[in-house]
């Protein structure tokens, strides 16, 4: 049981990171990112008690959803093309990659109920990364009040691909500060209580900096398929 062993390690890491930062480990949700693994491995994750699964591609999501269905809580973490929204939006529990108004408009139109969304923020400043620029996030969130089916539950980021702990920490701190600023506005359409940050390489730092949702792929479920 590959996943079970990895899960124990990750839970221990979360516990320590929470001790370091005076947090409660129950406030950290582990999302198993299953984009590199088979349906069988995703089911193994569910069987060891992970309820939250993340996929970044429409095809990968639909393939697994067909078998697993609403037994899992589904997080869509990848770039979502507007024209594909209608195919999945009613099966998705959380969208982590809201990064443009046109996408919000399409989700609003196609969803039959409110969709909890994270706004993806490009905190690293890398041009290749998706996400809204930090200075534009507040105006973007404010604009979302026009879309009754969009609920902004938090912010999401992918940190730089570096080993420099201070650089990573800086990215996560920036996201946390932005989240607090928005939370303090008290918008009814944007409670913005969550922080989706931290992947296999950097989840310990992300938890120390306040992550409420970590998205862990290779270190949790392994890697069977190359992207
Ligand atoms: C692939 C992916 C992850 C998980 O990556 P690992 O490094 O394998 O943990 C997390 N978030 C997003 C948005 C991803 O695309």
XYZ file of C-alpha atoms and ligand atoms in Angstrom:
242
model
C 0.000 0.000 0.000
C 2.086 2.861 -1.356
C -0.388 5.577 -0.564
C -0.958 4.669 3.058
C 2.737 4.857 3.886
C 3.163 8.176 2.099
C 0.079 9.533 3.824
C 1.507 8.726 7.232
C 4.705 10.621 6.394
C 2.788 13.624 5.113
C 0.501 13.682 8.138
C 3.525 13.632 10.416
C 5.082 16.511 8.459
C 1.850 18.479 8.735
C 1.740 17.864 12.454
C 5.271 19.191 12.880
C 4.662 22.194 10.629
C 1.557 22.982 12.675
C 3.511 22.723 15.914
C 6.052 25.168 14.494
C 3.362 27.660 13.610
C 0.790 27.165 16.364
C -1.825 25.734 14.070
C -4.304 22.896 14.312
C -3.557 20.034 11.870
C -7.323 19.564 11.454
C -7.323 22.878 9.573
C -5.167 21.429 6.799
C -6.935 19.464 4.074
C -4.868 17.100 1.954
C -5.854 16.962 -1.699
C -4.408 13.943 -3.497
C -3.453 15.102 -6.983
C -4.076 12.089 -9.173
C -3.040 13.478 -12.555
C 0.030 11.234 -12.801
C -1.656 8.045 -11.663
C -4.164 5.428 -12.720
C -7.744 5.092 -11.655
C -6.720 2.174 -9.436
C -4.234 4.327 -7.552
C -6.821 7.055 -7.096
C -9.182 4.479 -5.610
C -6.388 3.305 -3.313
C -6.159 6.872 -2.017
C -9.871 6.893 -1.257
C -9.573 3.541 0.458
C -6.962 4.839 2.901
C -9.229 7.694 3.848
C -8.312 10.555 1.525
C -11.578 12.082 0.375
C -10.271 14.978 -1.663
C -8.945 14.352 -5.165
C -7.445 16.890 -7.573
C -7.156 16.739 -11.351
C -5.781 19.337 -13.738
C -7.143 18.112 -17.049
C -10.670 17.650 -18.237
C -10.000 14.216 -19.757
C -8.218 12.918 -16.655
C -10.992 14.184 -14.461
C -13.803 12.679 -16.537
C -12.030 9.340 -16.787
C -11.792 9.055 -13.025
C -15.119 10.660 -12.291
C -16.866 8.092 -14.448
C -15.833 5.361 -12.020
C -15.519 7.178 -8.728
C -18.320 9.700 -9.017
C -19.366 11.904 -6.111
C -17.816 9.554 -3.539
C -14.799 11.883 -3.700
C -14.728 15.622 -3.223
C -13.328 16.859 -6.550
C -10.940 19.756 -6.942
C -10.184 21.070 -10.396
C -6.680 22.518 -10.168
C -5.637 23.092 -13.777
C -6.270 25.633 -16.459
C -9.900 25.412 -17.429
C -10.878 26.341 -20.959
C -14.147 28.240 -21.039
C -15.664 26.046 -23.718
C -15.143 22.961 -21.549
C -16.788 24.347 -18.431
C -20.187 22.937 -19.302
C -18.830 19.369 -19.447
C -17.651 19.241 -15.877
C -18.892 22.084 -13.768
C -21.737 20.183 -12.143
C -19.367 17.414 -11.020
C -16.676 19.651 -9.577
C -16.780 20.637 -5.913
C -14.031 23.277 -6.016
C -12.300 25.177 -8.812
C -8.767 26.224 -7.811
C -7.844 27.974 -11.025
C -10.170 30.908 -11.467
C -7.893 33.346 -13.272
C -10.033 35.469 -15.561
C -13.430 37.122 -15.790
C -14.401 35.271 -18.949
C -14.044 31.976 -17.069
C -16.144 33.297 -14.175
C -18.802 34.378 -16.630
C -18.938 30.930 -18.203
C -19.045 29.122 -14.850
C -21.792 31.467 -13.721
C -23.809 30.695 -16.816
C -23.345 26.928 -16.830
C -23.477 25.983 -13.148
C -26.760 25.023 -11.557
C -25.596 26.066 -8.129
C -22.946 28.184 -6.434
C -19.442 26.951 -7.207
C -16.761 27.462 -4.543
C -13.735 28.908 -6.325
C -10.169 29.815 -5.435
C -8.668 32.712 -7.329
C -5.326 31.681 -8.770
C -2.647 34.274 -8.092
C 0.730 34.552 -9.774
C 2.817 35.457 -6.750
C 6.107 34.430 -8.311
C 5.873 36.951 -11.139
C 6.942 34.320 -13.662
C 5.428 35.011 -17.047
C 4.846 31.350 -17.741
C 2.608 30.956 -14.724
C -1.122 31.384 -14.857
C -2.898 33.544 -12.393
C -3.891 37.070 -11.612
C -1.173 39.523 -10.661
C -1.185 40.253 -6.910
C -2.000 43.928 -7.402
C -5.086 43.033 -9.452
C -6.563 40.439 -7.121
C -8.694 42.722 -5.020
C -10.401 44.379 -7.973
C -10.942 40.975 -9.525
C -12.545 39.565 -6.393
C -14.769 42.595 -6.093
C -15.972 42.141 -9.657
C -17.001 38.567 -8.886
C -20.015 39.850 -6.956
C -21.728 40.189 -10.343
C -21.758 36.424 -10.746
C -24.257 34.843 -8.387
C -22.970 31.299 -8.960
C -19.392 32.152 -8.046
C -18.327 32.037 -4.450
C -14.739 33.029 -3.717
C -13.620 30.730 -0.931
C -9.913 31.447 -1.093
C -6.731 32.083 -3.020
C -4.475 29.564 -4.723
C -0.935 29.719 -5.965
C 1.835 27.607 -7.402
C 5.122 28.717 -5.914
C 8.365 29.009 -7.825
C 10.114 25.791 -8.669
C 13.097 26.498 -6.442
C 14.711 24.983 -3.395
C 15.361 28.294 -1.710
C 13.217 28.119 1.384
C 13.120 31.855 1.936
C 11.910 32.517 -1.590
C 9.137 29.944 -1.198
C 8.174 31.325 2.174
C 7.979 34.804 0.650
C 5.532 33.570 -2.010
C 3.301 31.915 0.554
C 3.400 34.909 2.882
C 2.359 37.199 0.077
C -0.625 34.993 -0.696
C -1.623 34.866 2.947
C -1.483 38.648 3.272
C -3.603 39.073 0.166
C -6.114 36.583 1.486
C -6.343 38.428 4.796
C -6.870 41.740 3.044
C -9.768 40.314 1.081
C -11.201 38.450 4.032
C -11.217 41.683 6.007
C -13.449 43.338 3.405
C -16.273 41.076 4.588
C -17.688 40.504 1.108
C -20.661 38.164 1.240
C -19.744 36.643 -2.128
C -16.112 36.228 -1.092
C -15.540 34.898 2.430
C -12.045 33.999 1.195
C -11.188 31.862 4.196
C -8.906 29.337 2.501
C -5.367 29.188 1.158
C -4.587 26.523 -1.437
C -0.800 26.324 -1.532
C 1.920 23.727 -1.159
C 2.789 20.745 -3.368
C 5.088 17.742 -2.925
C 8.237 19.843 -2.633
C 7.027 22.665 -0.478
C 3.933 21.683 1.513
C 5.725 21.817 4.859
C 6.628 25.468 4.346
C 3.159 26.205 2.972
C 1.538 24.744 6.090
C 3.819 26.807 8.317
C 2.656 29.847 6.373
C -1.034 29.075 6.727
C -2.092 26.709 3.936
C -5.545 25.225 4.489
C -5.434 23.028 1.366
C -2.267 21.363 0.151
C -2.211 19.720 -3.272
C 0.113 16.749 -3.160
C 0.718 14.497 -6.143
C 3.962 12.593 -6.561
C 4.858 12.393 -2.902
C 1.478 10.980 -1.940
C 0.149 8.813 -4.756
C 3.354 8.469 -6.749
C 3.843 8.867 -10.461
C 2.779 6.236 -12.978
C 2.022 8.360 -16.028
C 4.256 11.034 -17.529
C 2.479 14.222 -18.491
C 0.526 18.667 -10.508
C 0.019 19.706 -9.600
C 0.181 19.579 -8.208
C 0.897 18.418 -7.536
O 2.222 18.345 -7.925
P 3.281 17.428 -7.139
O 4.548 18.189 -7.260
O 3.307 16.132 -7.851
O 2.839 17.305 -5.744
C -0.354 20.578 -7.410
N -0.997 21.640 -7.933
C -1.169 21.790 -9.260
C -1.888 22.985 -9.763
C -0.661 20.838 -10.147
O -0.831 21.011 -11.450
